[in-house]
The first five atom37 places (N, CA, C, CB, O) and aatype in JSON, in Angstrom:
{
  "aatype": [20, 20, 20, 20, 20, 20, 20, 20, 20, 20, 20, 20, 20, 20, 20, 20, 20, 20, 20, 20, 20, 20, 20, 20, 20, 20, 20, 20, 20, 20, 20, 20, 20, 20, 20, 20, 20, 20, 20, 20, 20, 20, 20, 20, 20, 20, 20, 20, 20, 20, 20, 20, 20, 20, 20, 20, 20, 20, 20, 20, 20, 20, 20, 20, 20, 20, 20, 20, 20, 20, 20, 20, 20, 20, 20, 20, 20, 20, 20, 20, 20, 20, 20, 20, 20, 20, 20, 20, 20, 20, 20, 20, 20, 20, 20, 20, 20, 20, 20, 20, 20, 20, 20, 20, 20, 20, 20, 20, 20, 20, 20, 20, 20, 20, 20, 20, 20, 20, 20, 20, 20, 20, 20, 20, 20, 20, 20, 20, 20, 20, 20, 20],
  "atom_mask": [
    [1, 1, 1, 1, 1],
    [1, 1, 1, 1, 1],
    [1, 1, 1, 1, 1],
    [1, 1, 1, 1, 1],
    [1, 1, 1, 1, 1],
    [1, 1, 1, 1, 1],
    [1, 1, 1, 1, 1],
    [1, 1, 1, 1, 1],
    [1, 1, 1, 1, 1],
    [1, 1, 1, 1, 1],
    [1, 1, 1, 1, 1],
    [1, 1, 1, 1, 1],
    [1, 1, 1, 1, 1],
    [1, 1, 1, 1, 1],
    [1, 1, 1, 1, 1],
    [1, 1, 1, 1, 1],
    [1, 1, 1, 1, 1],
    [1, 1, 1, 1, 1],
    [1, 1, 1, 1, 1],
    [1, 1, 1, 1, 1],
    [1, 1, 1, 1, 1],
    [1, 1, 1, 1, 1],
    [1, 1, 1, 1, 1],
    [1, 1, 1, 1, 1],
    [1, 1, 1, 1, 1],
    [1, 1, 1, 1, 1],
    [1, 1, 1, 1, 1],
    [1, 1, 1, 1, 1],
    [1, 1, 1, 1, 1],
    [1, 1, 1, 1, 1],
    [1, 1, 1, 1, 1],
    [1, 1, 1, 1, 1],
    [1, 1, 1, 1, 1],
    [1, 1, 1, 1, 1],
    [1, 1, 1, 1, 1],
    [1, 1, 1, 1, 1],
    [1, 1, 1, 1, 1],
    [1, 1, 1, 1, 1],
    [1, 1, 1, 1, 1],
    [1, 1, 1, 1, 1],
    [1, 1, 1, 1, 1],
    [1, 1, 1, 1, 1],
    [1, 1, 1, 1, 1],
    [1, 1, 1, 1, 1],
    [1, 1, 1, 1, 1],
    [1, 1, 1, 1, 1],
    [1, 1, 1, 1, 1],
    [1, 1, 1, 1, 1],
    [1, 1, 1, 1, 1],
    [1, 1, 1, 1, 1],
    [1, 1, 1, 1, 1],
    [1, 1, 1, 1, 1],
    [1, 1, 1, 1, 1],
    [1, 1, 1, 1, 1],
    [1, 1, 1, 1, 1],
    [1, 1, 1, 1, 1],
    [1, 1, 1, 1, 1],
    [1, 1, 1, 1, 1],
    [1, 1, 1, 1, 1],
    [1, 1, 1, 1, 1],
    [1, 1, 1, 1, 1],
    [1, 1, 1, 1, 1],
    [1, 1, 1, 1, 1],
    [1, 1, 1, 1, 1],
    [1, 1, 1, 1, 1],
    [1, 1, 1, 1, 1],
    [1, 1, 1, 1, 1],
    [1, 1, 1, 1, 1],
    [1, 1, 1, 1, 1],
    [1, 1, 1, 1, 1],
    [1, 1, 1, 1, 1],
    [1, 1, 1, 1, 1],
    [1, 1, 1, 1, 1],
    [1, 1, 1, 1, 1],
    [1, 1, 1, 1, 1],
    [1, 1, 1, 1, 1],
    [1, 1, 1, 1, 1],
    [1, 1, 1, 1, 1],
    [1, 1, 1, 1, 1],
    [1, 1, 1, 1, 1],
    [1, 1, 1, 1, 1],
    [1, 1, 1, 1, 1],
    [1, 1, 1, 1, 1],
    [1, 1, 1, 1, 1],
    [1, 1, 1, 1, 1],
    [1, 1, 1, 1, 1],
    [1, 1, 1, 1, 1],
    [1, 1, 1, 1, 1],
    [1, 1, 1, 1, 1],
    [1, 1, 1, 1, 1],
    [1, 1, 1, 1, 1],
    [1, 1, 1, 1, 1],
    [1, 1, 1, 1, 1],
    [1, 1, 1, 1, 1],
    [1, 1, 1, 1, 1],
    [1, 1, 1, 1, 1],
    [1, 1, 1, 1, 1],
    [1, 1, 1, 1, 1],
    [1, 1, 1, 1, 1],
    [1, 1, 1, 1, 1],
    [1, 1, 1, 1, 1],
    [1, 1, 1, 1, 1],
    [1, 1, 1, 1, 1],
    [1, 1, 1, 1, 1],
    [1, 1, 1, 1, 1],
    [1, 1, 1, 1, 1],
    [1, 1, 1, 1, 1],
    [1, 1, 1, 1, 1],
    [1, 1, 1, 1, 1],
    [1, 1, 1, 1, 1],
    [1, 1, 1, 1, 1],
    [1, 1, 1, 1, 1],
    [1, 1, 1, 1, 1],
    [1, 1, 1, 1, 1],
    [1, 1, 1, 1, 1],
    [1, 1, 1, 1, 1],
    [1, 1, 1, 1, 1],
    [1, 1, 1, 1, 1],
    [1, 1, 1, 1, 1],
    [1, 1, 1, 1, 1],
    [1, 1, 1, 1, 1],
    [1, 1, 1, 1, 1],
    [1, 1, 1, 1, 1],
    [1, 1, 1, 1, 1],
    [1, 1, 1, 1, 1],
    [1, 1, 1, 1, 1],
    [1, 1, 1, 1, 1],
    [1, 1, 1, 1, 1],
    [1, 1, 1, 1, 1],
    [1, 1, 1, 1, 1],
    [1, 1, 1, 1, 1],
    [1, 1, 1, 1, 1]
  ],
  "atom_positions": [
    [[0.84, -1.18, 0.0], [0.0, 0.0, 0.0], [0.89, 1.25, 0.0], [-0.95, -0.01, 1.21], [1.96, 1.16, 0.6]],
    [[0.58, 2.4, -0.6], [1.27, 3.6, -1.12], [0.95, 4.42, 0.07], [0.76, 4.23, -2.62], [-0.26, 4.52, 0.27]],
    [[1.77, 5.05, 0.96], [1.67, 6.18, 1.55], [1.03, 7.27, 1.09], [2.64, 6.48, 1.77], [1.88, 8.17, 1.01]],
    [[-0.19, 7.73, 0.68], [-0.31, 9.08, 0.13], [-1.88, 9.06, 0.63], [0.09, 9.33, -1.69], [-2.61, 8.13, 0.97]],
    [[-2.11, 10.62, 0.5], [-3.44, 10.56, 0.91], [-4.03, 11.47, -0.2], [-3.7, 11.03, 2.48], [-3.8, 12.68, -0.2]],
    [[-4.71, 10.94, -1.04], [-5.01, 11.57, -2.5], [-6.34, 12.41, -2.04], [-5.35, 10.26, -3.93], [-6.84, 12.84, -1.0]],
    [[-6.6, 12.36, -3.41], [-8.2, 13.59, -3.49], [-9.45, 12.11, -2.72], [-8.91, 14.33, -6.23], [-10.22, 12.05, -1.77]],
    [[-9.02, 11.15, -3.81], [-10.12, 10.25, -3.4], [-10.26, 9.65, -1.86], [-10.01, 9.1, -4.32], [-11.35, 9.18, -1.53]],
    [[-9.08, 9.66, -0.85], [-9.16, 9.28, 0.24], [-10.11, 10.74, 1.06], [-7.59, 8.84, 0.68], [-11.03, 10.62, 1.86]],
    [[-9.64, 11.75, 0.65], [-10.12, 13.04, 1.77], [-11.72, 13.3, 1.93], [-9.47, 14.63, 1.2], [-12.18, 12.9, 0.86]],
    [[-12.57, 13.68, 2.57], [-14.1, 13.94, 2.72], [-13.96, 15.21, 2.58], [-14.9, 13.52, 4.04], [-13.44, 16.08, 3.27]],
    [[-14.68, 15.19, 1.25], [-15.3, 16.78, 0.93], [-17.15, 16.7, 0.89], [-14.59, 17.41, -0.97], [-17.87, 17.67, 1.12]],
    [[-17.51, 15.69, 0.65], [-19.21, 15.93, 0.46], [-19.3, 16.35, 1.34], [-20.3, 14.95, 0.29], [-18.77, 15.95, 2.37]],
    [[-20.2, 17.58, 1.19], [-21.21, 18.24, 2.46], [-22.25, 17.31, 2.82], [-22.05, 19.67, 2.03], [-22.73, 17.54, 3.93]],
    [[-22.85, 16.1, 2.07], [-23.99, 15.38, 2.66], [-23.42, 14.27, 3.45], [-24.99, 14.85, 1.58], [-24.01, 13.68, 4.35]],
    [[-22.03, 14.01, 2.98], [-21.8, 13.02, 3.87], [-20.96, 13.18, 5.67], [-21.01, 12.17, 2.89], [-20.68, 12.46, 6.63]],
    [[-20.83, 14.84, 5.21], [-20.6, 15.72, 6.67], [-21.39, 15.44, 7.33], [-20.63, 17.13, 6.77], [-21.32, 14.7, 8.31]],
    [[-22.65, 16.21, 6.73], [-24.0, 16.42, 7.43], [-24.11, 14.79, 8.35], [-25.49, 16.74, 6.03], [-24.1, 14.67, 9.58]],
    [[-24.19, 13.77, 7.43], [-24.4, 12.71, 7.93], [-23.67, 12.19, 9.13], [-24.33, 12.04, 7.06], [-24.05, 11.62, 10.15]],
    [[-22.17, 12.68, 8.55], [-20.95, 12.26, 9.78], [-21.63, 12.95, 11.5], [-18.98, 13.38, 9.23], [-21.73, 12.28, 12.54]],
    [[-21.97, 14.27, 11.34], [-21.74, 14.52, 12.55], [-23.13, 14.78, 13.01], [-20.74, 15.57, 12.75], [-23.3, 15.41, 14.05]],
    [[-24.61, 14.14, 11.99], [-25.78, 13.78, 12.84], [-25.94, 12.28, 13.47], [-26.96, 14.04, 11.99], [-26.56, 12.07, 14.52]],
    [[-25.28, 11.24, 12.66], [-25.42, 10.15, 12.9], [-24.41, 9.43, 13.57], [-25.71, 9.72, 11.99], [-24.55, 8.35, 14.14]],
    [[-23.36, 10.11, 13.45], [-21.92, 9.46, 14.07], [-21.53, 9.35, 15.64], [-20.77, 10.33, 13.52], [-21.89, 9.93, 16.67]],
    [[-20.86, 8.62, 15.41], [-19.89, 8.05, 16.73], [-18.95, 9.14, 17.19], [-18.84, 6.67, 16.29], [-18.68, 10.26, 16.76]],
    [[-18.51, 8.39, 18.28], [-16.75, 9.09, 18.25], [-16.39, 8.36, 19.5], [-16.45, 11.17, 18.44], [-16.87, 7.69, 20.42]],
    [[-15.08, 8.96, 18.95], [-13.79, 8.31, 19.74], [-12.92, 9.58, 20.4], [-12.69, 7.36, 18.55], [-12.86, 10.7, 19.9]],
    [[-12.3, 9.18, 21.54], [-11.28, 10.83, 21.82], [-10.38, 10.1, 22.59], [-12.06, 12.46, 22.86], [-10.54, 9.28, 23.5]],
    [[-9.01, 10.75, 21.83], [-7.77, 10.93, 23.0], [-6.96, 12.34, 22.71], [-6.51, 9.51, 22.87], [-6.37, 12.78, 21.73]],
    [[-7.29, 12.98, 24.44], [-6.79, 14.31, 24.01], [-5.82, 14.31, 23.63], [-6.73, 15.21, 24.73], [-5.09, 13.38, 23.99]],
    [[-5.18, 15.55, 22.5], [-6.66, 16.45, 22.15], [-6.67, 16.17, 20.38], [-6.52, 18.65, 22.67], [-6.17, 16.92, 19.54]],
    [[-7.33, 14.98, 20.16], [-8.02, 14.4, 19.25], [-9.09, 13.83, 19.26], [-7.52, 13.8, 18.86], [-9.44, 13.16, 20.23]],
    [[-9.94, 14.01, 18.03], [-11.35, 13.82, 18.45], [-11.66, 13.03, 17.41], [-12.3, 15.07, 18.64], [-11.31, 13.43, 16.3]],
    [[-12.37, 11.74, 17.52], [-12.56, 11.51, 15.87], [-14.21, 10.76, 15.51], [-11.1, 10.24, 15.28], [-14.76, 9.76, 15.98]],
    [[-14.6, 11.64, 14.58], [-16.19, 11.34, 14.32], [-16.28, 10.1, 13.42], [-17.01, 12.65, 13.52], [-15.42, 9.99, 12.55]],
    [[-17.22, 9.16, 13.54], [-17.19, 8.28, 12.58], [-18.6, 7.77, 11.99], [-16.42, 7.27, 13.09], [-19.64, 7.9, 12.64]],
    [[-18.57, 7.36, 11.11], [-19.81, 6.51, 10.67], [-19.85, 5.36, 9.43], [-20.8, 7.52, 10.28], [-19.16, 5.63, 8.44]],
    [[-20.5, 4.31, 9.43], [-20.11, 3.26, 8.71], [-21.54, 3.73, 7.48], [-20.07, 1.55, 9.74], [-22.74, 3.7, 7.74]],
    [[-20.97, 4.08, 6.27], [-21.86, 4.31, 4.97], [-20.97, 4.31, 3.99], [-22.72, 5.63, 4.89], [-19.77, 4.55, 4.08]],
    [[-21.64, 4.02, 2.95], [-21.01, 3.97, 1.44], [-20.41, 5.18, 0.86], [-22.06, 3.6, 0.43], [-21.02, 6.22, 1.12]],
    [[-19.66, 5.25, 0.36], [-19.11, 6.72, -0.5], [-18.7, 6.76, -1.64], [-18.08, 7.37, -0.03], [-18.47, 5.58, -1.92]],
    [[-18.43, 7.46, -2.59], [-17.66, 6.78, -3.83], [-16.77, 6.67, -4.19], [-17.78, 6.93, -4.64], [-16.57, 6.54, -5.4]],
    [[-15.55, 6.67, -3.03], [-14.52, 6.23, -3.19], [-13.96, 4.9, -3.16], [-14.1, 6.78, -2.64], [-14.46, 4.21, -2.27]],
    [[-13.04, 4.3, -3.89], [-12.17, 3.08, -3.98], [-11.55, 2.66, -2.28], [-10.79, 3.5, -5.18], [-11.3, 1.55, -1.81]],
    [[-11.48, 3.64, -1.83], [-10.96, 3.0, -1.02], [-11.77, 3.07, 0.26], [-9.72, 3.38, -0.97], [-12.76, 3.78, 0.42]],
    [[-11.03, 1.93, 1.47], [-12.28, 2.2, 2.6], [-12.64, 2.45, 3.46], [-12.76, 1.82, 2.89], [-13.43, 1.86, 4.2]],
    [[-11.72, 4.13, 3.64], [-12.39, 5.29, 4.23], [-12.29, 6.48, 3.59], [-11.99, 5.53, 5.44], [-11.42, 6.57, 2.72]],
    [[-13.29, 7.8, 3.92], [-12.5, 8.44, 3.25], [-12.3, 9.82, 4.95], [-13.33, 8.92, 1.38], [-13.12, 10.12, 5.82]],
    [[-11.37, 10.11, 4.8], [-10.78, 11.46, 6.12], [-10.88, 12.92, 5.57], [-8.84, 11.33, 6.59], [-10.73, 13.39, 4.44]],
    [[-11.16, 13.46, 6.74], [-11.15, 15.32, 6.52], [-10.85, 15.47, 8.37], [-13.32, 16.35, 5.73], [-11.26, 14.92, 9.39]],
    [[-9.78, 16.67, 7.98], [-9.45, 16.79, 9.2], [-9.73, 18.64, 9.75], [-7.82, 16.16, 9.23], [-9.75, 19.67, 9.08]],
    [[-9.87, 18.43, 10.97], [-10.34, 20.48, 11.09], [-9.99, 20.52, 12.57], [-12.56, 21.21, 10.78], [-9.93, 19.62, 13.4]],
    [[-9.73, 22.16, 12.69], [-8.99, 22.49, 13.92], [-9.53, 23.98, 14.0], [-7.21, 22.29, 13.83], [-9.27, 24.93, 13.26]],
    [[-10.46, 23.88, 15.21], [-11.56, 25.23, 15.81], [-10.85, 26.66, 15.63], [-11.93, 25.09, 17.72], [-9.66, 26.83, 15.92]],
    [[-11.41, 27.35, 15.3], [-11.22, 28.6, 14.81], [-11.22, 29.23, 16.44], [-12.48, 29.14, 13.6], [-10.35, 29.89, 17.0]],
    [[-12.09, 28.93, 16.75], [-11.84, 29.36, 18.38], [-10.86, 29.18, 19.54], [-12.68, 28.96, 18.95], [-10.58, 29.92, 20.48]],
    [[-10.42, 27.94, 19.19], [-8.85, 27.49, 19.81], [-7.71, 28.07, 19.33], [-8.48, 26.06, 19.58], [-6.71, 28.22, 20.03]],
    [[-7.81, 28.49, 17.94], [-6.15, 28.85, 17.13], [-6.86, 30.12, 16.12], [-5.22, 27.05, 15.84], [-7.58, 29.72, 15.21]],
    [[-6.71, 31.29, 16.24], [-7.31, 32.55, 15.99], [-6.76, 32.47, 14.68], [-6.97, 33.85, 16.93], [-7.35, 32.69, 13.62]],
    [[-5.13, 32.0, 14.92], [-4.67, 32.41, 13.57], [-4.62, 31.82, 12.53], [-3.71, 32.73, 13.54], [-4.26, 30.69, 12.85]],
    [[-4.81, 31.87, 11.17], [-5.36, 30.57, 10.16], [-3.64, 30.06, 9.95], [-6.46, 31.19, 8.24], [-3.57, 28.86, 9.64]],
    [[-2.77, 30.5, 10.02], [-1.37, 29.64, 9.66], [-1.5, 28.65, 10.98], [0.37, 30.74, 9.62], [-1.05, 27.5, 11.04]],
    [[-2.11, 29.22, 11.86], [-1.54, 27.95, 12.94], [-2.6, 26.9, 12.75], [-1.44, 28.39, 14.8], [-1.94, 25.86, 12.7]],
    [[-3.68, 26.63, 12.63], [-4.92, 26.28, 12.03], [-4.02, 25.49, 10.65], [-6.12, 27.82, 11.68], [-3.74, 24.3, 10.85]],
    [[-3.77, 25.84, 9.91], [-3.4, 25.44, 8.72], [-2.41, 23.85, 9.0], [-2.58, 26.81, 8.01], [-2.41, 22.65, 8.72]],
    [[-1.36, 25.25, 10.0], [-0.01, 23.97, 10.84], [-0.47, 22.48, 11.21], [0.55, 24.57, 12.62], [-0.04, 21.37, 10.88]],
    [[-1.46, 22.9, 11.99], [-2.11, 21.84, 12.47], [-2.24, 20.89, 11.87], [-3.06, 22.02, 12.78], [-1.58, 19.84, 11.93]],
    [[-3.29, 21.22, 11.08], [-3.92, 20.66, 10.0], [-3.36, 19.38, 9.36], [-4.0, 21.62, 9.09], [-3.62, 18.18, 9.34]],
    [[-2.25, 20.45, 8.71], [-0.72, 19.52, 7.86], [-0.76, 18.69, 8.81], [1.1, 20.26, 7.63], [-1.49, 17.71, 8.68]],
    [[-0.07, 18.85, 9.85], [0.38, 17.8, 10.54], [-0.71, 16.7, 11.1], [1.12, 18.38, 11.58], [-0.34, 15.59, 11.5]],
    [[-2.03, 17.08, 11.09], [-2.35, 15.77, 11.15], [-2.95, 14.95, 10.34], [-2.84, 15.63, 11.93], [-3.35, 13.83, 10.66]],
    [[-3.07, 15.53, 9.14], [-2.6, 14.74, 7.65], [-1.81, 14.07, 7.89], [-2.06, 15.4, 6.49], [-1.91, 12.87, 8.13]],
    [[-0.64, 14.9, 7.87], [0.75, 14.15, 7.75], [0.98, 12.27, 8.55], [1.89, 15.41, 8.67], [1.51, 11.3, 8.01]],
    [[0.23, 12.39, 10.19], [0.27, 11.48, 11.07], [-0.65, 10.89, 10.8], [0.33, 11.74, 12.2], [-0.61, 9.79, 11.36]],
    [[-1.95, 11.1, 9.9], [-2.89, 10.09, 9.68], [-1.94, 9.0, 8.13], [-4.71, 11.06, 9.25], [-1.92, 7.78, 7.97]],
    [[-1.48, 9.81, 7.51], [-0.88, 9.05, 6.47], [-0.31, 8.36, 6.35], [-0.49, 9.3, 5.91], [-0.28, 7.57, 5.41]],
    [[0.81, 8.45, 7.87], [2.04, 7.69, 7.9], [1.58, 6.64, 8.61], [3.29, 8.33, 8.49], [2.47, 5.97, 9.13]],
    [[0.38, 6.27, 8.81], [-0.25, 5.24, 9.95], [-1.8, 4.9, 9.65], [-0.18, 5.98, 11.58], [-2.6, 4.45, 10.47]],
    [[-2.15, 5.26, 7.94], [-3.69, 4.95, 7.99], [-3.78, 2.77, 7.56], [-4.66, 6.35, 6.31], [-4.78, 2.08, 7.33]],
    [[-2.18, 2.32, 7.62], [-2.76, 1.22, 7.39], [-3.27, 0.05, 8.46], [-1.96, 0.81, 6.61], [-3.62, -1.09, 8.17]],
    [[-3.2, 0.72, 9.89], [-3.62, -0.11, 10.49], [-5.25, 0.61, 10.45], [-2.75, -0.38, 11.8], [-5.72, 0.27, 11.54]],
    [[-6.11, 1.26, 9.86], [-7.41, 1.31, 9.82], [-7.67, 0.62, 8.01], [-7.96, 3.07, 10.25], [-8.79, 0.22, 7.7]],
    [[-6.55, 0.58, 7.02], [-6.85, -0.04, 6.26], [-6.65, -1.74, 6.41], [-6.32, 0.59, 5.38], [-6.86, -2.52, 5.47]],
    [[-6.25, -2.1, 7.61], [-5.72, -3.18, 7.51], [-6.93, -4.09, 8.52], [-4.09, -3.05, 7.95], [-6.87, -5.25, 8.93]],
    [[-7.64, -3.39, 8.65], [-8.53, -4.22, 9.74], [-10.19, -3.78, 9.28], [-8.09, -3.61, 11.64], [-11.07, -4.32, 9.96]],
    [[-10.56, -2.99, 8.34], [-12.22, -2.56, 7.88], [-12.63, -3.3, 7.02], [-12.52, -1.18, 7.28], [-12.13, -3.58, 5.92]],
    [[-13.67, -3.68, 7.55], [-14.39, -4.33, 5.99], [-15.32, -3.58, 5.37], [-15.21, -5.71, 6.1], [-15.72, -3.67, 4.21]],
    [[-15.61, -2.93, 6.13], [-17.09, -1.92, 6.08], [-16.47, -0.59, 5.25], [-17.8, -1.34, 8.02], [-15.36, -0.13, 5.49]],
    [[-17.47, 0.0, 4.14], [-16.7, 1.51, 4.12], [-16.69, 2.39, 5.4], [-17.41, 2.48, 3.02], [-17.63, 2.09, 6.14]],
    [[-15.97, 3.32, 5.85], [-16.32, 4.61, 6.73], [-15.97, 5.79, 6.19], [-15.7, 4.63, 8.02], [-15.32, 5.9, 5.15]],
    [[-16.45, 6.87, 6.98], [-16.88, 7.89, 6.72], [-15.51, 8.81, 8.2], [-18.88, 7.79, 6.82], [-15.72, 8.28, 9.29]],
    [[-14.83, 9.47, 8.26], [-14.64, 9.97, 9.61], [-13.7, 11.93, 9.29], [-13.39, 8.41, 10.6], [-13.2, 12.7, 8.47]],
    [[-13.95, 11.79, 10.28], [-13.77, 13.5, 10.57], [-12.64, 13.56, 12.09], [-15.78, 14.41, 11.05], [-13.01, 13.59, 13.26]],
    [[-11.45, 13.56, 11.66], [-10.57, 14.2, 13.19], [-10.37, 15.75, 13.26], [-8.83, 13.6, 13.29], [-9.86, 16.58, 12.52]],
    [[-10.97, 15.77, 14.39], [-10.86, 17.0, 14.84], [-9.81, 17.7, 16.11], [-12.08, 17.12, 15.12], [-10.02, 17.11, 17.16]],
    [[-9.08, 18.46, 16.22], [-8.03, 18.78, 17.79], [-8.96, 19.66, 18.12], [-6.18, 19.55, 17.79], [-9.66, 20.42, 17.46]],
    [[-8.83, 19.39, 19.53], [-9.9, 19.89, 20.82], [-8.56, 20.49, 21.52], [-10.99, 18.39, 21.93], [-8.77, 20.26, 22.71]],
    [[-8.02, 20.77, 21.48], [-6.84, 21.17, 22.17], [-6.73, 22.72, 22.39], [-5.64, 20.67, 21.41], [-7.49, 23.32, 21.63]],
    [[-6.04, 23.49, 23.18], [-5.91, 24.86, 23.23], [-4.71, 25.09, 23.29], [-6.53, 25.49, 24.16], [-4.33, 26.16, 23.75]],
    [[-3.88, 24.2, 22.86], [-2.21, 24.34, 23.01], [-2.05, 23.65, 21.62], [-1.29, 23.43, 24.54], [-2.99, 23.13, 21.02]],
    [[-0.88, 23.7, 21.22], [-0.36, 22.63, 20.5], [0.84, 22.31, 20.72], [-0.45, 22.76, 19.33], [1.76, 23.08, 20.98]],
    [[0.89, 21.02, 20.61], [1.37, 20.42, 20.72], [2.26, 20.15, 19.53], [0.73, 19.83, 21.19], [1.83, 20.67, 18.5]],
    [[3.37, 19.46, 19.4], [4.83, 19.22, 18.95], [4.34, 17.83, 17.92], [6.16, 18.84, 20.5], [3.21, 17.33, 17.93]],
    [[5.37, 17.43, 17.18], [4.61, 16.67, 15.97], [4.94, 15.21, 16.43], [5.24, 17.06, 14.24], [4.17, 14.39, 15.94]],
    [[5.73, 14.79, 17.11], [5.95, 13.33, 17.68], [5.07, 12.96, 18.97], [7.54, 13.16, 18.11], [4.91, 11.75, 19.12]],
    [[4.36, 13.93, 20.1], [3.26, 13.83, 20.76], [1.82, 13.36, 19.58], [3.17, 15.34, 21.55], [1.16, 12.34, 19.77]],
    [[1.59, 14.24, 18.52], [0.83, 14.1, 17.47], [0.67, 13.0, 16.93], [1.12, 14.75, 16.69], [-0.48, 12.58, 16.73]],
    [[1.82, 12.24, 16.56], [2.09, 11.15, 15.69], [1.65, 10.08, 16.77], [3.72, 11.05, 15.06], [1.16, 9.04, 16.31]],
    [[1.77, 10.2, 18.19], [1.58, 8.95, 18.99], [0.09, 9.29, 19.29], [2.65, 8.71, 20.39], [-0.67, 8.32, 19.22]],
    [[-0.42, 10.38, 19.59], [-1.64, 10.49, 20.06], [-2.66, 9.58, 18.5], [-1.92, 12.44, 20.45], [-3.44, 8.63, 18.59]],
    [[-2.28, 10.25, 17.37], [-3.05, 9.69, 15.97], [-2.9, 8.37, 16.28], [-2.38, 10.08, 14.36], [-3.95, 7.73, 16.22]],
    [[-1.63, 7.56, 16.69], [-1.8, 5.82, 16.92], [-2.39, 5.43, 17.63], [-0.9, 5.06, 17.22], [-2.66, 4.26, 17.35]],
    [[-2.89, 5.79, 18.68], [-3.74, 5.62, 19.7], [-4.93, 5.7, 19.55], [-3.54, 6.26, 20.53], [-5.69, 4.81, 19.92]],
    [[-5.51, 7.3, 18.7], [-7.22, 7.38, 18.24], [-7.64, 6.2, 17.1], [-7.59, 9.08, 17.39], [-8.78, 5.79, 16.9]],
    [[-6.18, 5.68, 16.3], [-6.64, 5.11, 15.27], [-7.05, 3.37, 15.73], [-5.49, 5.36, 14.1], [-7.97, 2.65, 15.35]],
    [[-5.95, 3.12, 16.68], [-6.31, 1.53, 17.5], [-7.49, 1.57, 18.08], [-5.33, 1.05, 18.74], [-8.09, 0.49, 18.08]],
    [[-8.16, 2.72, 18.72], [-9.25, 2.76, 19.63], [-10.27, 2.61, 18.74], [-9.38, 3.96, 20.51], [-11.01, 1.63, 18.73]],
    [[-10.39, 3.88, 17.72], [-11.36, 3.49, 16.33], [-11.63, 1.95, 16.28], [-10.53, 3.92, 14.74], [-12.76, 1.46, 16.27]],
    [[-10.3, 1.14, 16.25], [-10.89, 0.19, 15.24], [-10.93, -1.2, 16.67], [-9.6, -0.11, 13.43], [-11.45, -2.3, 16.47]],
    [[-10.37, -0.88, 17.8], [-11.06, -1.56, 18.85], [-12.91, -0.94, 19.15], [-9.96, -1.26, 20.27], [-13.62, -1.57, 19.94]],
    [[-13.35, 0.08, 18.53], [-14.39, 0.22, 18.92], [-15.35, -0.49, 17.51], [-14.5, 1.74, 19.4], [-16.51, -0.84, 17.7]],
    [[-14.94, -0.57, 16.67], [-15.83, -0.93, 15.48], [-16.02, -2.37, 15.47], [-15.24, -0.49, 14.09], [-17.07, -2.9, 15.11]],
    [[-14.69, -3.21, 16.0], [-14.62, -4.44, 16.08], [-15.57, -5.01, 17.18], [-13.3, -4.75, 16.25], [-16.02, -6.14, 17.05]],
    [[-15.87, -4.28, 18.19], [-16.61, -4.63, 19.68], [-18.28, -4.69, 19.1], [-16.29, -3.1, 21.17], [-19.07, -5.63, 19.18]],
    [[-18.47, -3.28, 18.46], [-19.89, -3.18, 17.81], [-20.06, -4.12, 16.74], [-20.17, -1.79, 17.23], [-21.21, -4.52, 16.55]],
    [[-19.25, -4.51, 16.07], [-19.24, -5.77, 15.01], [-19.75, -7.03, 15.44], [-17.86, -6.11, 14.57], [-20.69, -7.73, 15.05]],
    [[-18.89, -7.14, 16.35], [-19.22, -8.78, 17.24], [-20.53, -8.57, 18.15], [-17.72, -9.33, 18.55], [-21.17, -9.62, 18.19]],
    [[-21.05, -7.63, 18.82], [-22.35, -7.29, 19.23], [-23.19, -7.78, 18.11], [-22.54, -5.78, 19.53], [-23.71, -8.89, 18.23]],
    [[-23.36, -7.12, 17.1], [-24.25, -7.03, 16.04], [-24.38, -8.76, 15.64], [-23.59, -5.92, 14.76], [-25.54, -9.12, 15.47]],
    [[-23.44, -9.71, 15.49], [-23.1, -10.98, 15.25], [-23.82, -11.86, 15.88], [-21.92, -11.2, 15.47], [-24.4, -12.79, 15.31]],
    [[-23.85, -11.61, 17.34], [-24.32, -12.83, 18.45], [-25.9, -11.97, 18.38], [-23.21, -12.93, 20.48], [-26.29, -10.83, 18.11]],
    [[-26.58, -13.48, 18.89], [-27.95, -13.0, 18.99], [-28.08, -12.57, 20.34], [-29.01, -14.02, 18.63], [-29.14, -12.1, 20.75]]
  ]
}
């Protein structure tokens, strides 16, 4: 699998926003937040990510921006343990809840952590759904 996070991996539909954050889940390890929901999309692959950082926490749009990058950057270098375990398409949205920021190797471990929990939480609701 190719390291990159193309056009087709990222969430731009506004309906499937809407959907993400009326119908969705979540997961949190501060200060990451991550919305989820299991629906179809039309992408190839099987999730697709959009990531955002509160205008109210970080005033300034370069630091907002900083962010941002970087947690692109840490979802990319580590999206194959959520490609390596879904069968289902998803849908998800990480968001930093944070009022500081934080340094990019805190980042990179916190993203490994939201992403194991994600998929310890999908696997738990999976096997629920299974047994009668």
């Amino acid at each position: 699998m190719r390291n990159t996070l193309g056009k087709q991996e990222r969430l731009k539909s506004k309906k499937l926003i809407e959907k993400l954050y009326s119908e969705g889940n979540s997961v949190k390890t501060f200060p990451l937040r991550m919305m989820y929901v299991q629906t179809k999309h039309t992408s190839d692959f099987p999730c697709q990510v959009g990531v955002s950082v509160a205008k109210r926490n970080f005033k300034k749009a370069p630091d907002r921006n900083r962010l941002k990058r970087l947690m692109r950057e840490t979802y990319r270098l580590q999206k194959q343990i959520v490609y390596n375990n879904l069968e289902e398409p998803y849908v998800f949205m990480i968001s930093y809840i944070g009022r500081d920021e934080i340094n990019y190797e805190e980042l990179y471990l916190k993203m490994e952590k939201l992403l194991t929990l994600f998929i310890n939480k999908t696997k738990n609701t999976a096997d629920e759904n299974i047994q009668p």
